[in-house]
């Protein structure tokens, strides 16, 4: 079926356009969360969401950009419609019609861009409430790529100041550009004590994610977890916490190696030292496939089809051991 562009009436506040049937439908859905690493989108991850949406309405949220996702998503499977909302102010984020549009969706995906805009515009608004309603009460799939992925965890790198490089983070884990939100935005199941990062095929991302974990361990006294995603890679977490890894890159699942293996040094204006016998952080690497044959279970933090290694930091130098 060829996509049909529908003219949006005035009640669709913030809409960039809709493809498909503008009439709202109600469908049986299944909950889930998609973490995507950026760059080229992973078709299989969207098809996974479409299946869980039960043929309902698929909604794209963004703070910048175009309606390019509409025809793409509509063409991937059986959805009633795909619409994009541009929510680029707190006024729009608190608009009752925007809230109603999100609550009425059967799947919601947050595009890439700048996660600071999502935090500044959406946090503590009707959009935040609606997203958590869709995922946890209505039990629909939600997900995000790049900046959209960065806000999926209960802990999240908000990037409210300038971005942080691995070199700067490892040199000073309390650099002012390390801004981490804690349990105050999205409430995704199975992502407690977990922070996400993307574009992980860029090695510069790895040291900063380890630094984020060090801060979580030091500041909050938890055993922190992290998910790093290569571009063109997606982790699709089912309602029971099991996940599949789709795409052509690798997903990295990080966890502090036990409650006692806290950073040896994590203080302001000094380099990070998290050595612990070169086994400070356990890492499980899972390569994506077209059919998602390799898996990871968020309940017990174990996977299939992957390989194990450790990350450690020796006076600001990130190392890998096996």
Short mmCIF file of C-alpha atoms in Angstrom, two decimals:
data_model
loop_
_atom_site.label_atom_id
_atom_site.label_comp_id
_atom_site.label_asym_id
_atom_site.label_seq_id
_atom_site.Cartn_x
_atom_site.Cartn_y
_atom_site.Cartn_z
CA UNK A 1 0.00 0.00 0.00
CA UNK A 2 1.39 3.37 -1.00
CA UNK A 3 1.66 5.89 1.83
CA UNK A 4 -0.89 8.67 1.72
CA UNK A 5 -0.03 12.05 3.21
CA UNK A 6 -2.92 13.37 5.26
CA UNK A 7 -3.46 17.05 5.96
CA UNK A 8 -3.23 17.67 9.68
CA UNK A 9 -6.01 19.65 11.27
CA UNK A 10 -5.45 22.33 13.89
CA UNK A 11 -5.89 19.89 16.75
CA UNK A 12 -2.55 18.21 15.94
CA UNK A 13 -0.40 20.82 17.69
CA UNK A 14 3.28 20.62 16.70
CA UNK A 15 2.72 18.10 13.91
CA UNK A 16 5.08 18.07 10.94
CA UNK A 17 2.71 15.80 9.03
CA UNK A 18 1.17 12.35 9.01
CA UNK A 19 1.27 9.40 6.62
CA UNK A 20 -1.62 6.94 6.71
CA UNK A 21 -5.01 7.23 8.36
CA UNK A 22 -5.50 10.29 10.57
CA UNK A 23 -8.34 8.61 12.49
CA UNK A 24 -7.16 7.41 15.89
CA UNK A 25 -7.35 3.66 16.49
CA UNK A 26 -7.00 1.45 19.54
CA UNK A 27 -4.93 -1.71 19.29
CA UNK A 28 -3.62 -4.43 21.60
CA UNK A 29 0.02 -3.62 22.34
CA UNK A 30 3.01 -5.16 24.11
CA UNK A 31 5.58 -3.15 26.04
CA UNK A 32 9.20 -2.84 25.03
CA UNK A 33 12.14 -0.47 24.77
CA UNK A 34 14.49 0.13 21.85
CA UNK A 35 18.00 1.51 22.31
CA UNK A 36 19.59 2.52 18.98
CA UNK A 37 23.13 3.76 18.44
CA UNK A 38 22.62 6.40 15.77
CA UNK A 39 23.48 6.97 12.10
CA UNK A 40 21.56 4.71 9.68
CA UNK A 41 18.38 3.41 11.27
CA UNK A 42 17.93 -0.31 11.90
CA UNK A 43 14.89 -1.51 9.97
CA UNK A 44 14.47 -4.65 12.08
CA UNK A 45 14.19 -2.62 15.30
CA UNK A 46 11.37 -0.51 13.87
CA UNK A 47 9.65 -3.66 12.62
CA UNK A 48 9.99 -5.09 16.15
CA UNK A 49 8.25 -1.97 17.48
CA UNK A 50 5.57 -2.12 14.77
CA UNK A 51 4.74 -5.70 15.74
CA UNK A 52 4.40 -4.73 19.38
CA UNK A 53 2.26 -1.72 18.39
CA UNK A 54 -0.36 -4.10 17.01
CA UNK A 55 -0.96 -2.10 13.84
CA UNK A 56 -1.72 1.10 15.73
CA UNK A 57 -0.46 4.66 15.41
CA UNK A 58 3.31 5.19 15.39
CA UNK A 59 4.54 8.56 16.66
CA UNK A 60 7.95 10.19 16.13
CA UNK A 61 9.06 12.86 18.59
CA UNK A 62 11.84 15.37 17.97
CA UNK A 63 12.98 18.86 18.89
CA UNK A 64 14.64 19.63 15.53
CA UNK A 65 14.41 18.13 12.06
CA UNK A 66 11.81 17.04 9.54
CA UNK A 67 9.06 14.49 8.93
CA UNK A 68 11.44 12.10 7.11
CA UNK A 69 10.58 9.19 9.41
CA UNK A 70 6.92 9.17 8.42
CA UNK A 71 7.09 7.46 5.05
CA UNK A 72 10.04 5.29 6.17
CA UNK A 73 8.25 3.80 9.18
CA UNK A 74 4.92 3.51 7.37
CA UNK A 75 6.61 1.48 4.66
CA UNK A 76 8.20 -1.01 7.07
CA UNK A 77 5.07 -2.77 8.24
CA UNK A 78 1.45 -2.65 9.29
CA UNK A 79 0.75 0.63 11.06
CA UNK A 80 -2.39 2.73 10.95
CA UNK A 81 -0.32 5.91 10.66
CA UNK A 82 3.04 7.47 11.31
CA UNK A 83 3.18 11.07 12.46
CA UNK A 84 6.02 13.36 13.59
CA UNK A 85 5.65 15.93 16.35
CA UNK A 86 8.21 18.75 16.63
CA UNK A 87 8.23 19.68 20.32
CA UNK A 88 10.78 22.47 20.62
CA UNK A 89 9.55 24.45 23.61
CA UNK A 90 8.21 23.87 27.09
CA UNK A 91 5.01 25.53 25.96
CA UNK A 92 4.45 22.82 23.36
CA UNK A 93 5.60 20.16 25.82
CA UNK A 94 2.82 21.23 28.18
CA UNK A 95 0.17 21.55 25.48
CA UNK A 96 -2.79 19.25 26.30
CA UNK A 97 -3.21 18.35 22.63
CA UNK A 98 0.42 17.24 22.37
CA UNK A 99 -0.03 15.20 25.52
CA UNK A 100 -3.20 13.60 24.13
CA UNK A 101 -1.46 12.75 20.84
CA UNK A 102 1.34 10.94 22.68
CA UNK A 103 -1.04 9.12 25.02
CA UNK A 104 -3.06 7.98 22.02
CA UNK A 105 -0.09 6.42 20.22
CA UNK A 106 0.69 2.70 20.17
CA UNK A 107 4.44 3.25 19.61
CA UNK A 108 6.70 6.26 20.24
CA UNK A 109 10.22 6.79 18.90
CA UNK A 110 12.50 9.72 19.82
CA UNK A 111 14.76 10.87 17.00
CA UNK A 112 18.38 11.93 17.22
CA UNK A 113 19.57 15.48 17.71
CA UNK A 114 20.63 17.09 20.98
CA UNK A 115 19.51 15.42 24.21
CA UNK A 116 19.94 18.71 26.08
CA UNK A 117 16.96 20.01 24.11
CA UNK A 118 14.89 17.01 25.19
CA UNK A 119 15.85 17.58 28.81
CA UNK A 120 15.31 21.35 28.68
CA UNK A 121 12.06 21.18 26.73
CA UNK A 122 10.41 17.96 27.96
CA UNK A 123 11.56 17.14 31.49
CA UNK A 124 8.89 17.81 34.15
CA UNK A 125 6.21 18.44 31.52
CA UNK A 126 3.14 16.73 30.13
CA UNK A 127 5.38 15.10 27.49
CA UNK A 128 7.39 13.33 30.21
CA UNK A 129 4.19 12.15 31.89
CA UNK A 130 2.75 10.95 28.60
CA UNK A 131 5.88 9.01 27.65
CA UNK A 132 5.94 7.19 30.98
CA UNK A 133 2.21 6.50 30.65
CA UNK A 134 2.66 4.98 27.18
CA UNK A 135 5.49 2.73 28.30
CA UNK A 136 4.38 1.68 31.78
CA UNK A 137 0.59 1.97 31.94
CA UNK A 138 -0.55 1.52 28.34
CA UNK A 139 2.39 -0.86 27.81
CA UNK A 140 3.45 0.18 24.33
CA UNK A 141 6.94 0.10 22.79
CA UNK A 142 9.06 3.24 22.99
CA UNK A 143 12.61 3.85 21.80
CA UNK A 144 15.17 6.33 20.62
CA UNK A 145 18.31 6.73 18.56
CA UNK A 146 21.43 8.78 19.29
CA UNK A 147 20.18 11.66 21.49
CA UNK A 148 16.87 9.82 21.82
CA UNK A 149 18.74 6.79 23.09
CA UNK A 150 20.78 8.90 25.51
CA UNK A 151 17.70 9.72 27.62
CA UNK A 152 16.33 6.16 27.85
CA UNK A 153 18.12 5.10 31.06
CA UNK A 154 17.10 6.00 34.61
CA UNK A 155 20.54 7.65 34.68
CA UNK A 156 21.28 9.76 31.61
CA UNK A 157 23.98 12.04 30.26
CA UNK A 158 22.02 15.26 29.76
CA UNK A 159 24.75 17.25 27.94
CA UNK A 160 23.33 20.44 29.44
CA UNK A 161 26.70 22.17 29.10
CA UNK A 162 29.19 21.45 26.34
CA UNK A 163 29.76 17.85 25.29
CA UNK A 164 32.41 15.85 27.13
CA UNK A 165 35.20 13.85 25.50
CA UNK A 166 36.70 10.72 26.96
CA UNK A 167 40.05 12.42 27.46
CA UNK A 168 38.51 15.26 29.45
CA UNK A 169 36.27 12.94 31.46
CA UNK A 170 39.06 10.56 32.40
CA UNK A 171 41.34 13.46 33.31
CA UNK A 172 38.71 14.96 35.62
CA UNK A 173 35.59 12.88 36.38
CA UNK A 174 33.98 15.98 37.91
CA UNK A 175 34.45 18.12 34.82
CA UNK A 176 31.51 20.60 34.71
CA UNK A 177 30.49 19.17 31.34
CA UNK A 178 29.64 15.82 32.94
CA UNK A 179 25.98 16.41 33.70
CA UNK A 180 24.12 13.27 34.74
CA UNK A 181 20.40 13.14 35.41
CA UNK A 182 19.19 10.69 38.05
CA UNK A 183 15.76 9.02 38.21
CA UNK A 184 13.90 12.15 37.15
CA UNK A 185 12.91 11.72 33.50
CA UNK A 186 12.01 8.50 31.66
CA UNK A 187 11.05 5.45 33.71
CA UNK A 188 12.00 2.57 31.43
CA UNK A 189 11.75 -0.92 32.96
CA UNK A 190 15.05 -2.83 33.30
CA UNK A 191 17.15 0.34 33.01
CA UNK A 192 17.46 1.12 36.72
CA UNK A 193 21.03 2.07 37.69
CA UNK A 194 21.76 2.14 33.95
CA UNK A 195 23.10 4.85 31.63
CA UNK A 196 23.24 4.61 27.85
CA UNK A 197 25.58 6.00 25.20
CA UNK A 198 25.66 5.79 21.41
CA UNK A 199 28.00 6.15 18.41
CA UNK A 200 30.15 3.69 20.35
CA UNK A 201 32.14 2.63 17.30
CA UNK A 202 33.94 5.91 17.97
CA UNK A 203 36.47 4.77 20.61
CA UNK A 204 36.31 8.21 22.23
CA UNK A 205 32.88 7.34 23.64
CA UNK A 206 34.16 4.43 25.75
CA UNK A 207 36.24 6.31 28.28
CA UNK A 208 33.45 8.75 29.01
CA UNK A 209 30.90 5.97 29.58
CA UNK A 210 33.29 4.32 32.05
CA UNK A 211 33.66 7.71 33.74
CA UNK A 212 29.89 8.03 33.98
CA UNK A 213 29.82 4.64 35.72
CA UNK A 214 32.56 5.74 38.10
CA UNK A 215 30.54 8.81 39.04
CA UNK A 216 27.40 6.73 39.58
CA UNK A 217 29.35 4.36 41.83
CA UNK A 218 31.05 7.12 43.81
CA UNK A 219 28.13 9.56 44.09
CA UNK A 220 25.21 7.16 44.52
CA UNK A 221 26.77 4.05 46.05
CA UNK A 222 25.22 1.74 43.45
CA UNK A 223 26.65 -0.99 41.24
CA UNK A 224 26.32 0.95 37.98
CA UNK A 225 25.49 -0.41 34.56
CA UNK A 226 25.91 1.02 31.09
CA UNK A 227 24.90 0.19 27.53
CA UNK A 228 27.09 1.46 24.70
CA UNK A 229 25.82 1.07 21.15
CA UNK A 230 27.67 1.22 17.87
CA UNK A 231 25.99 3.04 15.03
CA UNK A 232 23.54 0.96 12.94
CA UNK A 233 22.90 -1.19 16.02
CA UNK A 234 19.81 -1.60 18.19
CA UNK A 235 18.96 -3.43 21.40
CA UNK A 236 15.27 -4.33 21.64
CA UNK A 237 14.21 -5.09 25.22
CA UNK A 238 11.07 -7.19 25.59
CA UNK A 239 8.46 -6.83 28.32
CA UNK A 240 10.19 -9.57 30.34
CA UNK A 241 13.68 -8.00 30.18
CA UNK A 242 15.09 -10.26 27.47
CA UNK A 243 16.55 -8.46 24.48
CA UNK A 244 17.75 -9.04 20.95
CA UNK A 245 20.57 -7.18 19.23
CA UNK A 246 19.85 -6.13 15.64
CA UNK A 247 22.02 -4.38 13.08
CA UNK A 248 25.57 -4.47 11.81
CA UNK A 249 27.52 -3.17 14.83
CA UNK A 250 28.13 -4.20 18.43
CA UNK A 251 26.29 -3.56 21.68
CA UNK A 252 28.44 -3.26 24.82
CA UNK A 253 26.92 -4.09 28.21
CA UNK A 254 29.00 -2.71 31.10
CA UNK A 255 28.72 -3.33 34.83
CA UNK A 256 30.94 -2.58 37.79
CA UNK A 257 32.66 -5.85 38.66
CA UNK A 258 30.99 -6.41 42.02
CA UNK A 259 30.00 -4.14 44.87
CA UNK A 260 33.50 -3.85 46.33
CA UNK A 261 35.29 -2.89 43.10
CA UNK A 262 34.60 0.83 43.36
CA UNK A 263 36.99 3.35 41.79
CA UNK A 264 40.28 3.75 43.64
CA UNK A 265 40.22 7.48 42.88
CA UNK A 266 37.28 9.48 41.62
CA UNK A 267 37.61 13.07 42.79
CA UNK A 268 37.50 16.52 41.26
CA UNK A 269 40.53 17.89 39.42
CA UNK A 270 42.40 14.57 39.48
CA UNK A 271 42.60 11.78 36.95
CA UNK A 272 40.28 8.80 37.32
CA UNK A 273 41.92 5.64 38.66
CA UNK A 274 39.73 2.53 38.44
CA UNK A 275 42.13 -0.36 38.15
CA UNK A 276 41.01 -3.23 40.43
CA UNK A 277 43.48 -5.69 39.00
CA UNK A 278 42.55 -4.63 35.47
CA UNK A 279 39.02 -5.95 36.06
CA UNK A 280 37.13 -2.89 37.29
CA UNK A 281 34.24 -3.06 34.82
CA UNK A 282 32.84 -6.23 33.27
CA UNK A 283 31.93 -5.86 29.60
CA UNK A 284 29.86 -8.22 27.49
CA UNK A 285 29.99 -7.53 23.74
CA UNK A 286 27.17 -8.68 21.49
CA UNK A 287 27.34 -8.32 17.71
CA UNK A 288 24.08 -7.43 16.04
CA UNK A 289 22.53 -9.53 13.29
CA UNK A 290 19.72 -9.01 10.80
CA UNK A 291 17.46 -11.40 12.71
CA UNK A 292 18.53 -10.59 16.28
CA UNK A 293 19.87 -14.06 17.01
CA UNK A 294 22.32 -12.80 19.66
CA UNK A 295 20.70 -11.78 22.92
CA UNK A 296 21.13 -10.11 26.29
CA UNK A 297 19.03 -10.53 29.42
CA UNK A 298 18.61 -7.39 31.51
CA UNK A 299 17.32 -9.39 34.48
CA UNK A 300 20.61 -11.15 35.24
CA UNK A 301 22.95 -9.13 32.99
CA UNK A 302 24.04 -12.12 30.90
CA UNK A 303 23.99 -12.72 27.16
CA UNK A 304 24.29 -15.28 24.40
CA UNK A 305 26.41 -15.19 21.26
CA UNK A 306 28.79 -12.57 22.66
CA UNK A 307 32.19 -12.32 24.31
CA UNK A 308 33.52 -11.00 27.62
CA UNK A 309 36.26 -8.54 28.51
CA UNK A 310 37.08 -5.96 31.19
CA UNK A 311 37.65 -2.22 31.13
CA UNK A 312 39.88 -0.48 33.63
CA UNK A 313 41.40 2.98 34.04
CA UNK A 314 45.01 3.49 35.05
CA UNK A 315 45.58 7.17 35.86
CA UNK A 316 43.24 8.44 33.10
CA UNK A 317 44.25 5.78 30.55
CA UNK A 318 41.47 3.39 29.56
CA UNK A 319 42.59 -0.21 29.21
CA UNK A 320 41.04 -3.52 28.10
CA UNK A 321 41.83 -6.95 29.54
CA UNK A 322 40.54 -10.46 28.88
#
